[in-house]
mmCIF file of C-alpha atoms in Angstrom:
data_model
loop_
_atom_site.group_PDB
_atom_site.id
_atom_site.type_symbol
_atom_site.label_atom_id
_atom_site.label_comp_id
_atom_site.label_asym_id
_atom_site.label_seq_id
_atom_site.Cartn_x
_atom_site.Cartn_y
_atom_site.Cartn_z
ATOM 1 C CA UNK C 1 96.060 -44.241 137.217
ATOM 2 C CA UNK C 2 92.577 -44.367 137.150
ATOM 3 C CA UNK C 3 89.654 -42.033 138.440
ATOM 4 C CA UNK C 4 85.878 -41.641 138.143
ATOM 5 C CA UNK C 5 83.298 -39.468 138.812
ATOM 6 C CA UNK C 6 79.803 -41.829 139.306
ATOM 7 C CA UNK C 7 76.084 -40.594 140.270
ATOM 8 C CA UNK C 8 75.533 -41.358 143.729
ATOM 9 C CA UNK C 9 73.005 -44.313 142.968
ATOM 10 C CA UNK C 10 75.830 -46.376 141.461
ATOM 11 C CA UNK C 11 77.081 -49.178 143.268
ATOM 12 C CA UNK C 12 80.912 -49.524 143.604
ATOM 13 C CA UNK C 13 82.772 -52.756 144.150
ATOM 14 C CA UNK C 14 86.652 -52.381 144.291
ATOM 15 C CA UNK C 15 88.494 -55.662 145.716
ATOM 16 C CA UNK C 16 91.912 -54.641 146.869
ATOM 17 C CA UNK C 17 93.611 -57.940 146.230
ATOM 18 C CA UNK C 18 92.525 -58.023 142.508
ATOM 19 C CA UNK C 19 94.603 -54.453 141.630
ATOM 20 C CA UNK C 20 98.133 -54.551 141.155
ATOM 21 C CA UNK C 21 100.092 -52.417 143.449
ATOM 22 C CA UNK C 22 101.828 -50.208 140.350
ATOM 23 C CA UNK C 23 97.293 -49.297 139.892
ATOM 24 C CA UNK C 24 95.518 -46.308 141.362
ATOM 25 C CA UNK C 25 92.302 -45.973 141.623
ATOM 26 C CA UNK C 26 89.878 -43.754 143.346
ATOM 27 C CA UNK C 27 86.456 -43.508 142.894
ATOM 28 C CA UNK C 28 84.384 -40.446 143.942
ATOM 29 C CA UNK C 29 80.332 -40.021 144.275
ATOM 30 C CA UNK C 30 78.617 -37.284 143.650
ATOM 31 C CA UNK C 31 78.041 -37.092 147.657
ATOM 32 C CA UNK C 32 81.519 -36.452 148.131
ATOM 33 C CA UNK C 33 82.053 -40.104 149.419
ATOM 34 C CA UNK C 34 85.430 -41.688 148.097
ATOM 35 C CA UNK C 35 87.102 -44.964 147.839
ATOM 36 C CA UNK C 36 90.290 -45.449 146.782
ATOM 37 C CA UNK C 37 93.114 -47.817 146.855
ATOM 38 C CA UNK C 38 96.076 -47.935 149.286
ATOM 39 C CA UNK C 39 98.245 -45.750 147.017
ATOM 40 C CA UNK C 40 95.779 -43.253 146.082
ATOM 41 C CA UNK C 41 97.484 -40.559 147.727
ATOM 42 C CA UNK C 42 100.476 -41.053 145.855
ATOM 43 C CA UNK C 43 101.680 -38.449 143.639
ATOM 44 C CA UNK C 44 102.534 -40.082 140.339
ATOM 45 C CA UNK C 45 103.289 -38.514 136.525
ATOM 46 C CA UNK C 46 100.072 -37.155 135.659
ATOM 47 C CA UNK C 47 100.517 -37.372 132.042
ATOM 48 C CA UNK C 48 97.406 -35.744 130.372
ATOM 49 C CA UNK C 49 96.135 -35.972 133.058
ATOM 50 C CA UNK C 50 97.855 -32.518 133.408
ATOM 51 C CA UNK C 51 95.601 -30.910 131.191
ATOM 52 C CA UNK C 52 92.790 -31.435 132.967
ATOM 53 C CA UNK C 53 94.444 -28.571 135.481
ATOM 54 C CA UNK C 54 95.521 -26.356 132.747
ATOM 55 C CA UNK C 55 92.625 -26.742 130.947
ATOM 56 C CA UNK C 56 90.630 -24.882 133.733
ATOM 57 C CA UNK C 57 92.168 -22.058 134.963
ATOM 58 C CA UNK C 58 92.878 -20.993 130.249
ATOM 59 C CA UNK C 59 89.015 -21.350 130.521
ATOM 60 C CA UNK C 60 88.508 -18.801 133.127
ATOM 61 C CA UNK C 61 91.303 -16.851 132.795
ATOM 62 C CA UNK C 62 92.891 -16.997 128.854
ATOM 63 C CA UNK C 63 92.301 -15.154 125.669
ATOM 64 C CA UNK C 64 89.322 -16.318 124.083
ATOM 65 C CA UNK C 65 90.880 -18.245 121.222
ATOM 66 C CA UNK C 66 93.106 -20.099 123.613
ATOM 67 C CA UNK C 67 89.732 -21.039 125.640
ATOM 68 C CA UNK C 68 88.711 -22.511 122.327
ATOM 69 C CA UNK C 69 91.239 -24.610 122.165
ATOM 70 C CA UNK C 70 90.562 -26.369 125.731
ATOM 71 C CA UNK C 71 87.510 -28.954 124.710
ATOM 72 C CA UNK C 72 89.801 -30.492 121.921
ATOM 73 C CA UNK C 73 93.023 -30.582 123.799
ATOM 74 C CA UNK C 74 90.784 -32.405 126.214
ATOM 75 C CA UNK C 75 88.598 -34.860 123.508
ATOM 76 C CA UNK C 76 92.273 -35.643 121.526
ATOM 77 C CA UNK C 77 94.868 -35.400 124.144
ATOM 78 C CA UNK C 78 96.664 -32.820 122.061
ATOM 79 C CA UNK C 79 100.261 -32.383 123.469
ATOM 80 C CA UNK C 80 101.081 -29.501 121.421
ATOM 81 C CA UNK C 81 98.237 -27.616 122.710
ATOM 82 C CA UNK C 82 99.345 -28.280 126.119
ATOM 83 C CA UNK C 83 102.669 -27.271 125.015
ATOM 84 C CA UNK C 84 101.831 -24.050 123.847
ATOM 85 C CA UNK C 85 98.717 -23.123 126.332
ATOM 86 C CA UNK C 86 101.670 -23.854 129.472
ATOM 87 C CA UNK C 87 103.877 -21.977 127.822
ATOM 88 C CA UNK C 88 101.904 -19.213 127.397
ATOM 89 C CA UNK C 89 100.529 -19.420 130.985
ATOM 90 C CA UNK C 90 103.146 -20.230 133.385
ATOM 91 C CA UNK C 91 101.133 -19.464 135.707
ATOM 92 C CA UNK C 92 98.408 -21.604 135.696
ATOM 93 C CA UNK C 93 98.831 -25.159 136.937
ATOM 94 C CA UNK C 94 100.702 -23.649 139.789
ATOM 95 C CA UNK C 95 97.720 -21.232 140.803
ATOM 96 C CA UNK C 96 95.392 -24.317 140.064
ATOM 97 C CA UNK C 97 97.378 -26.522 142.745
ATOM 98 C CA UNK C 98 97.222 -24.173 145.162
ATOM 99 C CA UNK C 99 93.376 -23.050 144.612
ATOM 100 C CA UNK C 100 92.356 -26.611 145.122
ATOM 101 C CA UNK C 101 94.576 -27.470 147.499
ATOM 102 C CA UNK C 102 96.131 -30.410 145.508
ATOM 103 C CA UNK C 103 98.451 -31.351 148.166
ATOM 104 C CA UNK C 104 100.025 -34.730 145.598
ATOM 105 C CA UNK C 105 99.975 -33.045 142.830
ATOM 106 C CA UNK C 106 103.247 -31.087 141.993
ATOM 107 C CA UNK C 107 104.137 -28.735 139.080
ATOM 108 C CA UNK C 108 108.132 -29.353 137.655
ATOM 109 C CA UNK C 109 107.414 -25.939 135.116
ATOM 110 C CA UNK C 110 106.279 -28.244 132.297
ATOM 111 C CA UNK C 111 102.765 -29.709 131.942
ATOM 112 C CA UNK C 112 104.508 -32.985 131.026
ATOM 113 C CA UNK C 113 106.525 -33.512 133.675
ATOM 114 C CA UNK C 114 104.236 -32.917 136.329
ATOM 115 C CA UNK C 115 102.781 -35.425 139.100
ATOM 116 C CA UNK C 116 99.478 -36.198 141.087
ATOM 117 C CA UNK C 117 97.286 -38.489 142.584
ATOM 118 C CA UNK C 118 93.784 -39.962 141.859
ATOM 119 C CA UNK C 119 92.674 -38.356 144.652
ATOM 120 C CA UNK C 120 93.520 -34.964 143.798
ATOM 121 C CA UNK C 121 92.115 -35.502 140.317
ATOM 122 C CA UNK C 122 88.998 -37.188 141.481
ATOM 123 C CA UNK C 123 88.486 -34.543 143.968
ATOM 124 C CA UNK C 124 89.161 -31.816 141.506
ATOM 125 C CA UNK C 125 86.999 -33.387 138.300
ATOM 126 C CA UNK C 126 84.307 -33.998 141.223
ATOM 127 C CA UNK C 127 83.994 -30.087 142.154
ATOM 128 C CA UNK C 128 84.166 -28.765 138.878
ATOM 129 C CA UNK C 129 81.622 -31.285 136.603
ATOM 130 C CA UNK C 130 78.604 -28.959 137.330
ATOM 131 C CA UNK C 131 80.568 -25.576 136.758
ATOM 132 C CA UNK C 132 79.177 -23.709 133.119
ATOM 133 C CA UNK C 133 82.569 -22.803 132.591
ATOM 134 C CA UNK C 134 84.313 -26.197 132.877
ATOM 135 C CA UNK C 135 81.518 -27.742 130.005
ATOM 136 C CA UNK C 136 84.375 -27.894 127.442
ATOM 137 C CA UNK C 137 86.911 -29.777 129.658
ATOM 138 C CA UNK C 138 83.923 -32.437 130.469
ATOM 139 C CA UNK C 139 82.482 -32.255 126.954
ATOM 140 C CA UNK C 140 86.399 -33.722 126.048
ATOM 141 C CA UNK C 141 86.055 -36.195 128.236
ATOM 142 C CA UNK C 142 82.936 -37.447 127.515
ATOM 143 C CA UNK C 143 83.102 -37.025 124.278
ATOM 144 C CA UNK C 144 87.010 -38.227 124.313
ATOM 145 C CA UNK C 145 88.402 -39.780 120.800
ATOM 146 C CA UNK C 146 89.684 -43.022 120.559
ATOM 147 C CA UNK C 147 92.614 -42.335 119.196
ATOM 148 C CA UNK C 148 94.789 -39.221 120.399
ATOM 149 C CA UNK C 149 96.368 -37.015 118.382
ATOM 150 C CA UNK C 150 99.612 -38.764 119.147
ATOM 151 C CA UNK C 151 97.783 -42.054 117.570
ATOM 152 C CA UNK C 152 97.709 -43.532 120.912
ATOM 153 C CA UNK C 153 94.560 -45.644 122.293
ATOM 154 C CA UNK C 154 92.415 -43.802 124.777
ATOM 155 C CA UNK C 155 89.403 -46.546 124.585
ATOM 156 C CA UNK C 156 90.642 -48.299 127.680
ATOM 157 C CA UNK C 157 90.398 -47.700 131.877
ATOM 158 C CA UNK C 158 87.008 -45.506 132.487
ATOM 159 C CA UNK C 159 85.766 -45.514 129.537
ATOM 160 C CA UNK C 160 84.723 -49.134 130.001
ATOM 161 C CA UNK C 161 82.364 -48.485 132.531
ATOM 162 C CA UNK C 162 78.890 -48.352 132.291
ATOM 163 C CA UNK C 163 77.146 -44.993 133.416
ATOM 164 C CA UNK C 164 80.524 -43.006 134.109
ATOM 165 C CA UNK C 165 79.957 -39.686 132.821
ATOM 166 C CA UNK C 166 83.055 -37.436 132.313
ATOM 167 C CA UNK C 167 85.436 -40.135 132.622
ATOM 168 C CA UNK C 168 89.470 -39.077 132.186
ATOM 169 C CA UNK C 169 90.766 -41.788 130.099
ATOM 170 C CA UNK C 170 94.202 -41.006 129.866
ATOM 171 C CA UNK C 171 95.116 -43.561 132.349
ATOM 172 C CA UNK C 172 98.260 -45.178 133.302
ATOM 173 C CA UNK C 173 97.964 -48.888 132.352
#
């Protein structure tokens, strides 16, 4: 799984043939222009990709010293942060989904064990990269570590290409 978020002066090539049909990838411009893949529709485990959801609705909506715990859980994949913020918030992901209409993306009542699309997240990462309030979420991203917590690689996927700005790297290889 793979999603971007690219200025709209960036020029997109994606050749069908050359991604295998297990890869997703959807790329939206800032115009609100999209290309994706066959599959990218298809609901699929969102991994930490999850927290991207979660991530948004503790920043408007938690205690302050979870919201402070968003940009890292974000920059270091941190599961148990996750863990504990979905926990705490049952509520969230759920109210997130319906929101903004995330009609792939489906909550199983744990963050981990969720799915969705790159559409949804594309969409989703598209709307919110200019809101003040989601700063820490993109900060994470852009700023992501590369090494999780977990001591897996993140340098891989988006975070090869040049000029993406708030890129998810988390990606399903």
């Amino acid at each position: 799984m793979a999603l971007s978020v690219l200025p709209t002066a960036s020029a997109v090539s994606l050749d069908p043939g050359a991604v295998p049909s297990r890869t997703q990838i959807t790329v939206r411009l800032d115009s609100g222009v999209a290309f994706s893949t066959l599959n990218g529709a298809e609901s699929r485990p969102a991994l930490s990709l999850a927290k991207l959801y979660l991530g948004y609705w503790v920043l408007y909506h938690g205690a302050p010293e979870d919201q402070a715990r968003v940009e890292n859980m974000i920059r270091y994949s941190e599961d148990s942060t996750a863990t504990y913020l979905d926990r705490k918030y049952r509520q969230a992901i759920p109210a997130i989904i319906g929101e903004w209409n995330l009609h792939e993306t489906h909550y199983s009542g744990y963050w981990g064990g969720m799915t969705t699309s790159t559409e949804d997240v594309a969409r989703f990462t598209s709307a919110i990269q200019y809101d003040p309030v989601a700063t820490p979420i993109m900060n994470g991203m852009r700023e992501a570590a590369p090494i999780a917590r977990d001591g897996y690689a993140q340098n891989y996927g988006t975070s090869r290409l040049p000029r993406c700005v708030g890129h998810q790297v988390w990606v399903v290889r």
